[in-house]
Amino acid sequence: MVMASPSRFRASGIITTLRCVLRGPVPCALCRRRIVGSAPACPACLADLPWRNWALTPATHRLALDARLPVYAAFAYRFPLDRIIARVKAGGTPLLLDHILRLAITHLPEEVATLSGGAAPCAVPTAPRRLRRRQMDLPRQLSQGLGSALGTTPIVIPFRASDAGHAAQHGLGRAARRALRIKPLDYWSSLAGTRLLLVDDVCTTGATLAAHVLALEEAGATIVAACVLALADPPRGTPDQTSRFTTDSA
């Protein structure tokens, strides 16, 4: 079992802030207005992001989890956050998303801390071949931030799984993802007595979270809750993308 230090999260934030301060006035990454300061986007744009403020996920969203696991989400997976996350996953710069993640951590409610009760944040692993083309492991970064906020040390648990279970979801719509059976995962470590807070970047149907919950519980762990950066909207509606954000931002 490998421990991930929360100090890496803080150090990265200091370096990012110094770089932003030294660069002078720059366009907001979202609306393109000139701004000064350490943030890559203006306060108005950051406030207009699809915040959920770590609201508890309704049972209707947790189809694959049978509504039994509390899932907290910082944002709704809507424009422009969906575009920002997609660009980072495609290899784009993580500066804006990194700042958004840190901002979300500062809004973490006491309810999450109380429920987690000292449980260690544990990131859903990113498939190795995807991680090679990205500049940011978002679940891992979020896990480290949550660990810093909750005063617990995130853990990384070695696991064995075919990449196919993850790759098959890429590019699929909601219905196809829901119908997909994630391949079983096998965690190498014995986790008897371990309490975990499962962490992922985006929850669409809950299938990925469900697969990891099952594997971790079979290894002896207790999953107290899950935290995700963004939660997809329920299938009954399409997000309104009418806004002042530029479509080529971030």
mmCIF file of C-alpha atoms in Angstrom:
data_model
loop_
_atom_site.group_PDB
_atom_site.id
_atom_site.type_symbol
_atom_site.label_atom_id
_atom_site.label_comp_id
_atom_site.label_asym_id
_atom_site.label_seq_id
_atom_site.Cartn_x
_atom_site.Cartn_y
_atom_site.Cartn_z
ATOM 1 C CA MET A 1 0.000 0.000 0.000
ATOM 2 C CA VAL A 2 1.542 3.321 -1.112
ATOM 3 C CA MET A 3 0.789 6.531 0.759
ATOM 4 C CA ALA A 4 0.284 9.777 -1.207
ATOM 5 C CA SER A 5 1.492 12.927 0.579
ATOM 6 C CA PRO A 6 -0.973 15.856 0.803
ATOM 7 C CA SER A 7 2.055 18.194 0.768
ATOM 8 C CA ARG A 8 2.376 17.600 -2.980
ATOM 9 C CA PHE A 9 -1.071 19.111 -3.434
ATOM 10 C CA ARG A 10 -0.119 22.248 -1.455
ATOM 11 C CA ALA A 11 3.273 22.636 -3.156
ATOM 12 C CA SER A 12 1.700 22.430 -6.599
ATOM 13 C CA GLY A 13 -0.747 25.166 -5.629
ATOM 14 C CA ILE A 14 2.043 27.502 -4.474
ATOM 15 C CA ILE A 15 3.978 27.031 -7.713
ATOM 16 C CA THR A 16 0.847 27.641 -9.797
ATOM 17 C CA THR A 17 0.070 30.836 -7.871
ATOM 18 C CA LEU A 18 3.608 32.201 -8.311
ATOM 19 C CA ARG A 19 3.531 31.570 -12.044
ATOM 20 C CA CYS A 20 0.189 33.342 -12.392
ATOM 21 C CA VAL A 21 1.264 36.377 -10.347
ATOM 22 C CA LEU A 22 4.422 36.867 -12.403
ATOM 23 C CA ARG A 23 2.703 36.707 -15.780
ATOM 24 C CA GLY A 24 0.757 40.021 -15.412
ATOM 25 C CA PRO A 25 -2.707 40.738 -16.882
ATOM 26 C CA VAL A 26 -4.029 37.876 -19.002
ATOM 27 C CA PRO A 27 -7.367 36.950 -20.586
ATOM 28 C CA CYS A 28 -9.823 35.071 -18.391
ATOM 29 C CA ALA A 29 -9.725 31.455 -19.553
ATOM 30 C CA LEU A 30 -13.515 31.465 -19.930
ATOM 31 C CA CYS A 31 -14.821 34.888 -20.962
ATOM 32 C CA ARG A 32 -11.486 36.283 -22.293
ATOM 33 C CA ARG A 33 -11.693 39.543 -20.343
ATOM 34 C CA ARG A 34 -8.352 40.800 -19.027
ATOM 35 C CA ILE A 35 -7.699 39.891 -15.393
ATOM 36 C CA VAL A 36 -4.883 40.380 -12.895
ATOM 37 C CA GLY A 37 -4.037 37.952 -10.132
ATOM 38 C CA SER A 38 -3.308 34.314 -9.507
ATOM 39 C CA ALA A 39 -6.610 32.876 -10.771
ATOM 40 C CA PRO A 40 -6.778 31.744 -14.415
ATOM 41 C CA ALA A 41 -10.432 32.872 -14.640
ATOM 42 C CA CYS A 42 -12.336 35.902 -13.374
ATOM 43 C CA PRO A 43 -14.490 35.706 -10.213
ATOM 44 C CA ALA A 44 -17.723 36.084 -12.198
ATOM 45 C CA CYS A 45 -16.952 33.101 -14.428
ATOM 46 C CA LEU A 46 -15.874 30.950 -11.502
ATOM 47 C CA ALA A 47 -19.086 31.828 -9.658
ATOM 48 C CA ASP A 48 -21.136 30.886 -12.743
ATOM 49 C CA LEU A 49 -19.733 27.364 -12.960
ATOM 50 C CA PRO A 50 -22.362 24.619 -12.415
ATOM 51 C CA TRP A 51 -21.790 24.366 -8.673
ATOM 52 C CA ARG A 52 -23.478 21.650 -6.624
ATOM 53 C CA ASN A 53 -21.455 22.534 -3.498
ATOM 54 C CA TRP A 54 -20.935 18.871 -2.628
ATOM 55 C CA ALA A 55 -24.678 18.208 -2.517
ATOM 56 C CA LEU A 56 -25.659 14.625 -1.778
ATOM 57 C CA THR A 57 -26.438 12.832 -5.030
ATOM 58 C CA PRO A 58 -30.135 11.920 -5.457
ATOM 59 C CA ALA A 59 -30.898 8.208 -5.553
ATOM 60 C CA THR A 60 -32.108 8.560 -9.151
ATOM 61 C CA HIS A 61 -28.518 9.294 -10.177
ATOM 62 C CA ARG A 62 -27.026 6.274 -8.449
ATOM 63 C CA LEU A 63 -28.464 3.576 -10.674
ATOM 64 C CA ALA A 64 -25.455 1.277 -10.604
ATOM 65 C CA LEU A 65 -24.971 1.743 -6.863
ATOM 66 C CA ASP A 66 -28.541 0.744 -5.937
ATOM 67 C CA ALA A 67 -28.797 4.038 -4.044
ATOM 68 C CA ARG A 68 -26.888 2.568 -1.099
ATOM 69 C CA LEU A 69 -23.706 4.655 -1.211
ATOM 70 C CA PRO A 70 -23.754 8.372 -0.352
ATOM 71 C CA VAL A 71 -22.213 10.235 -3.301
ATOM 72 C CA TYR A 72 -21.228 13.893 -2.993
ATOM 73 C CA ALA A 73 -20.556 16.048 -6.061
ATOM 74 C CA ALA A 74 -18.870 19.453 -6.197
ATOM 75 C CA PHE A 75 -20.323 20.332 -9.621
ATOM 76 C CA ALA A 76 -22.873 19.257 -12.182
ATOM 77 C CA TYR A 77 -21.190 17.878 -15.296
ATOM 78 C CA ARG A 78 -22.378 20.693 -17.558
ATOM 79 C CA PHE A 79 -20.993 23.357 -19.853
ATOM 80 C CA PRO A 80 -18.373 24.726 -19.494
ATOM 81 C CA LEU A 81 -16.956 22.336 -16.881
ATOM 82 C CA ASP A 82 -17.509 19.327 -19.136
ATOM 83 C CA ARG A 83 -15.418 21.005 -21.860
ATOM 84 C CA ILE A 84 -12.683 21.928 -19.372
ATOM 85 C CA ILE A 85 -12.417 18.359 -18.078
ATOM 86 C CA ALA A 86 -12.492 16.915 -21.605
ATOM 87 C CA ARG A 87 -9.637 19.158 -22.733
ATOM 88 C CA VAL A 88 -7.456 18.121 -19.810
ATOM 89 C CA LYS A 89 -8.208 14.455 -20.485
ATOM 90 C CA ALA A 90 -7.174 15.025 -24.096
ATOM 91 C CA GLY A 91 -3.783 16.333 -22.969
ATOM 92 C CA GLY A 92 -4.548 20.037 -22.546
ATOM 93 C CA THR A 93 -3.133 22.255 -19.825
ATOM 94 C CA PRO A 94 -4.628 21.578 -16.378
ATOM 95 C CA LEU A 95 -4.134 25.117 -15.009
ATOM 96 C CA LEU A 96 -7.815 26.127 -14.962
ATOM 97 C CA LEU A 97 -9.102 22.741 -13.814
ATOM 98 C CA ASP A 98 -6.481 22.618 -11.082
ATOM 99 C CA HIS A 99 -7.688 25.994 -9.805
ATOM 100 C CA ILE A 100 -11.341 24.891 -9.951
ATOM 101 C CA LEU A 101 -10.505 21.758 -7.998
ATOM 102 C CA ARG A 102 -8.787 23.765 -5.261
ATOM 103 C CA LEU A 103 -11.717 26.156 -5.110
ATOM 104 C CA ALA A 104 -14.114 23.234 -4.733
ATOM 105 C CA ILE A 105 -12.099 21.823 -1.837
ATOM 106 C CA THR A 106 -12.483 25.098 0.068
ATOM 107 C CA HIS A 107 -16.281 24.640 -0.095
ATOM 108 C CA LEU A 108 -16.231 21.116 1.349
ATOM 109 C CA PRO A 109 -19.080 20.968 3.908
ATOM 110 C CA GLU A 110 -18.748 19.695 7.453
ATOM 111 C CA GLU A 111 -21.235 16.949 6.578
ATOM 112 C CA VAL A 112 -18.633 15.168 4.449
ATOM 113 C CA ALA A 113 -16.032 15.354 7.214
ATOM 114 C CA THR A 114 -18.502 14.018 9.760
ATOM 115 C CA LEU A 115 -19.633 11.159 7.534
ATOM 116 C CA SER A 116 -16.113 10.167 6.492
ATOM 117 C CA GLY A 117 -15.010 10.064 10.138
ATOM 118 C CA GLY A 118 -11.306 9.724 9.371
ATOM 119 C CA ALA A 119 -11.729 7.430 6.369
ATOM 120 C CA ALA A 120 -8.823 7.624 3.933
ATOM 121 C CA PRO A 121 -9.538 9.127 0.482
ATOM 122 C CA CYS A 122 -8.856 6.567 -2.233
ATOM 123 C CA ALA A 123 -8.847 7.613 -5.899
ATOM 124 C CA VAL A 124 -10.364 5.452 -8.602
ATOM 125 C CA PRO A 125 -7.306 4.509 -10.699
ATOM 126 C CA THR A 126 -6.833 5.959 -14.172
ATOM 127 C CA ALA A 127 -5.941 3.466 -16.906
ATOM 128 C CA PRO A 128 -2.139 3.696 -17.432
ATOM 129 C CA ARG A 129 -2.274 4.367 -21.153
ATOM 130 C CA ARG A 130 -4.647 7.298 -20.600
ATOM 131 C CA LEU A 131 -2.539 8.724 -17.824
ATOM 132 C CA ARG A 132 0.480 8.835 -20.125
ATOM 133 C CA ARG A 133 -1.157 11.419 -22.393
ATOM 134 C CA ARG A 134 -2.539 13.592 -19.593
ATOM 135 C CA GLN A 135 -0.789 16.212 -17.522
ATOM 136 C CA MET A 136 -3.095 15.629 -14.563
ATOM 137 C CA ASP A 137 -4.459 12.586 -12.735
ATOM 138 C CA LEU A 138 -7.700 14.265 -11.689
ATOM 139 C CA PRO A 139 -9.058 11.589 -9.289
ATOM 140 C CA ARG A 140 -5.654 11.388 -7.575
ATOM 141 C CA GLN A 141 -5.399 15.184 -7.350
ATOM 142 C CA LEU A 142 -8.895 15.425 -5.890
ATOM 143 C CA SER A 143 -8.076 12.658 -3.424
ATOM 144 C CA GLN A 144 -5.012 14.551 -2.212
ATOM 145 C CA GLY A 145 -7.021 17.747 -1.821
ATOM 146 C CA LEU A 146 -9.716 15.964 0.161
ATOM 147 C CA GLY A 147 -7.059 14.406 2.356
ATOM 148 C CA SER A 148 -5.625 17.832 3.146
ATOM 149 C CA ALA A 149 -9.077 19.238 3.939
ATOM 150 C CA LEU A 150 -10.144 16.284 6.078
ATOM 151 C CA GLY A 151 -6.826 15.791 7.846
ATOM 152 C CA THR A 152 -6.399 12.251 6.555
ATOM 153 C CA THR A 153 -3.742 10.677 4.363
ATOM 154 C CA PRO A 154 -4.923 9.489 0.924
ATOM 155 C CA ILE A 155 -3.940 5.983 -0.032
ATOM 156 C CA VAL A 156 -3.260 4.329 -3.368
ATOM 157 C CA ILE A 157 -4.134 0.655 -3.466
ATOM 158 C CA PRO A 158 -2.540 -1.572 -6.130
ATOM 159 C CA PHE A 159 -5.130 -3.323 -8.247
ATOM 160 C CA ARG A 160 -5.278 -5.667 -11.200
ATOM 161 C CA ALA A 161 -7.785 -5.139 -13.979
ATOM 162 C CA SER A 162 -7.998 -5.259 -17.738
ATOM 163 C CA ASP A 163 -7.931 -1.818 -19.367
ATOM 164 C CA ALA A 164 -10.873 -2.987 -21.461
ATOM 165 C CA GLY A 165 -13.312 -2.401 -18.642
ATOM 166 C CA HIS A 166 -12.404 1.268 -18.590
ATOM 167 C CA ALA A 167 -11.686 1.846 -22.273
ATOM 168 C CA ALA A 168 -15.033 0.433 -23.368
ATOM 169 C CA GLN A 169 -16.815 3.380 -21.730
ATOM 170 C CA HIS A 170 -14.882 6.059 -23.585
ATOM 171 C CA GLY A 171 -17.083 7.939 -26.043
ATOM 172 C CA LEU A 172 -20.272 6.090 -25.129
ATOM 173 C CA GLY A 173 -23.564 7.773 -24.313
ATOM 174 C CA ARG A 174 -25.461 7.385 -21.061
ATOM 175 C CA ALA A 175 -27.617 4.462 -22.202
ATOM 176 C CA ALA A 176 -24.631 2.549 -23.560
ATOM 177 C CA ARG A 177 -22.647 3.153 -20.375
ATOM 178 C CA ARG A 178 -25.544 1.961 -18.240
ATOM 179 C CA ALA A 179 -25.810 -1.253 -20.261
ATOM 180 C CA LEU A 180 -22.066 -1.889 -20.092
ATOM 181 C CA ARG A 181 -20.800 -4.449 -17.607
ATOM 182 C CA ILE A 182 -17.552 -3.254 -16.090
ATOM 183 C CA LYS A 183 -15.032 -6.076 -15.909
ATOM 184 C CA PRO A 184 -14.340 -7.321 -12.378
ATOM 185 C CA LEU A 185 -11.447 -5.688 -10.567
ATOM 186 C CA ASP A 186 -9.024 -7.451 -8.273
ATOM 187 C CA TYR A 187 -7.283 -5.488 -5.524
ATOM 188 C CA TRP A 188 -4.051 -7.135 -4.461
ATOM 189 C CA SER A 189 -3.960 -5.842 -0.889
ATOM 190 C CA SER A 190 -5.868 -7.208 2.080
ATOM 191 C CA LEU A 191 -7.949 -4.263 3.240
ATOM 192 C CA ALA A 192 -9.628 -5.759 6.289
ATOM 193 C CA GLY A 193 -10.604 -2.989 8.693
ATOM 194 C CA THR A 194 -9.797 -0.185 6.227
ATOM 195 C CA ARG A 195 -12.354 2.633 5.902
ATOM 196 C CA LEU A 196 -12.259 4.463 2.587
ATOM 197 C CA LEU A 197 -13.740 7.545 0.944
ATOM 198 C CA LEU A 198 -13.870 6.642 -2.756
ATOM 199 C CA VAL A 199 -12.901 9.500 -5.101
ATOM 200 C CA ASP A 200 -13.450 9.932 -8.855
ATOM 201 C CA ASP A 201 -13.561 12.788 -11.349
ATOM 202 C CA VAL A 202 -16.931 12.320 -13.096
ATOM 203 C CA CYS A 203 -19.906 10.106 -12.271
ATOM 204 C CA THR A 204 -22.183 9.399 -15.245
ATOM 205 C CA THR A 205 -24.180 6.298 -14.294
ATOM 206 C CA GLY A 206 -22.204 5.078 -11.286
ATOM 207 C CA ALA A 207 -20.969 1.926 -13.043
ATOM 208 C CA THR A 208 -17.281 2.638 -12.438
ATOM 209 C CA LEU A 209 -17.834 3.521 -8.788
ATOM 210 C CA ALA A 210 -19.930 0.387 -8.338
ATOM 211 C CA ALA A 211 -17.188 -1.840 -9.772
ATOM 212 C CA HIS A 212 -14.600 -0.415 -7.401
ATOM 213 C CA VAL A 213 -16.930 -0.537 -4.404
ATOM 214 C CA LEU A 214 -17.542 -4.234 -5.058
ATOM 215 C CA ALA A 215 -13.837 -5.021 -5.451
ATOM 216 C CA LEU A 216 -12.799 -3.021 -2.395
ATOM 217 C CA GLU A 217 -15.488 -4.587 -0.230
ATOM 218 C CA GLU A 218 -14.449 -8.049 -1.394
ATOM 219 C CA ALA A 219 -10.911 -7.151 -0.273
ATOM 220 C CA GLY A 220 -12.264 -6.296 3.179
ATOM 221 C CA ALA A 221 -12.604 -2.504 3.013
ATOM 222 C CA THR A 222 -15.586 -0.452 4.140
ATOM 223 C CA ILE A 223 -16.622 2.335 1.743
ATOM 224 C CA VAL A 224 -18.271 5.112 3.755
ATOM 225 C CA ALA A 225 -19.074 7.435 0.826
ATOM 226 C CA ALA A 226 -17.877 8.640 -2.561
ATOM 227 C CA CYS A 227 -16.843 12.135 -3.637
ATOM 228 C CA VAL A 228 -16.734 13.169 -7.295
ATOM 229 C CA LEU A 229 -15.794 16.447 -8.894
ATOM 230 C CA ALA A 230 -18.745 16.391 -11.294
ATOM 231 C CA LEU A 231 -22.036 14.538 -11.611
ATOM 232 C CA ALA A 232 -23.807 14.046 -14.938
ATOM 233 C CA ASP A 233 -27.372 15.308 -15.221
ATOM 234 C CA PRO A 234 -30.223 12.790 -15.097
ATOM 235 C CA PRO A 235 -31.329 11.474 -18.515
ATOM 236 C CA ARG A 236 -34.608 13.387 -18.605
ATOM 237 C CA GLY A 237 -33.066 16.683 -19.802
ATOM 238 C CA THR A 238 -30.218 18.230 -21.752
ATOM 239 C CA PRO A 239 -28.081 20.864 -20.003
ATOM 240 C CA ASP A 240 -28.698 24.431 -21.140
ATOM 241 C CA GLN A 241 -25.485 25.614 -22.752
ATOM 242 C CA THR A 242 -26.622 29.201 -23.216
ATOM 243 C CA SER A 243 -24.037 31.342 -21.441
ATOM 244 C CA ARG A 244 -21.442 34.037 -21.923
ATOM 245 C CA PHE A 245 -18.606 31.502 -21.927
ATOM 246 C CA THR A 246 -16.585 31.145 -25.121
ATOM 247 C CA THR A 247 -16.778 27.713 -26.725
ATOM 248 C CA ASP A 248 -13.020 27.503 -27.254
ATOM 249 C CA SER A 249 -12.096 28.237 -23.648
ATOM 250 C CA ALA A 250 -9.791 26.338 -21.316
#
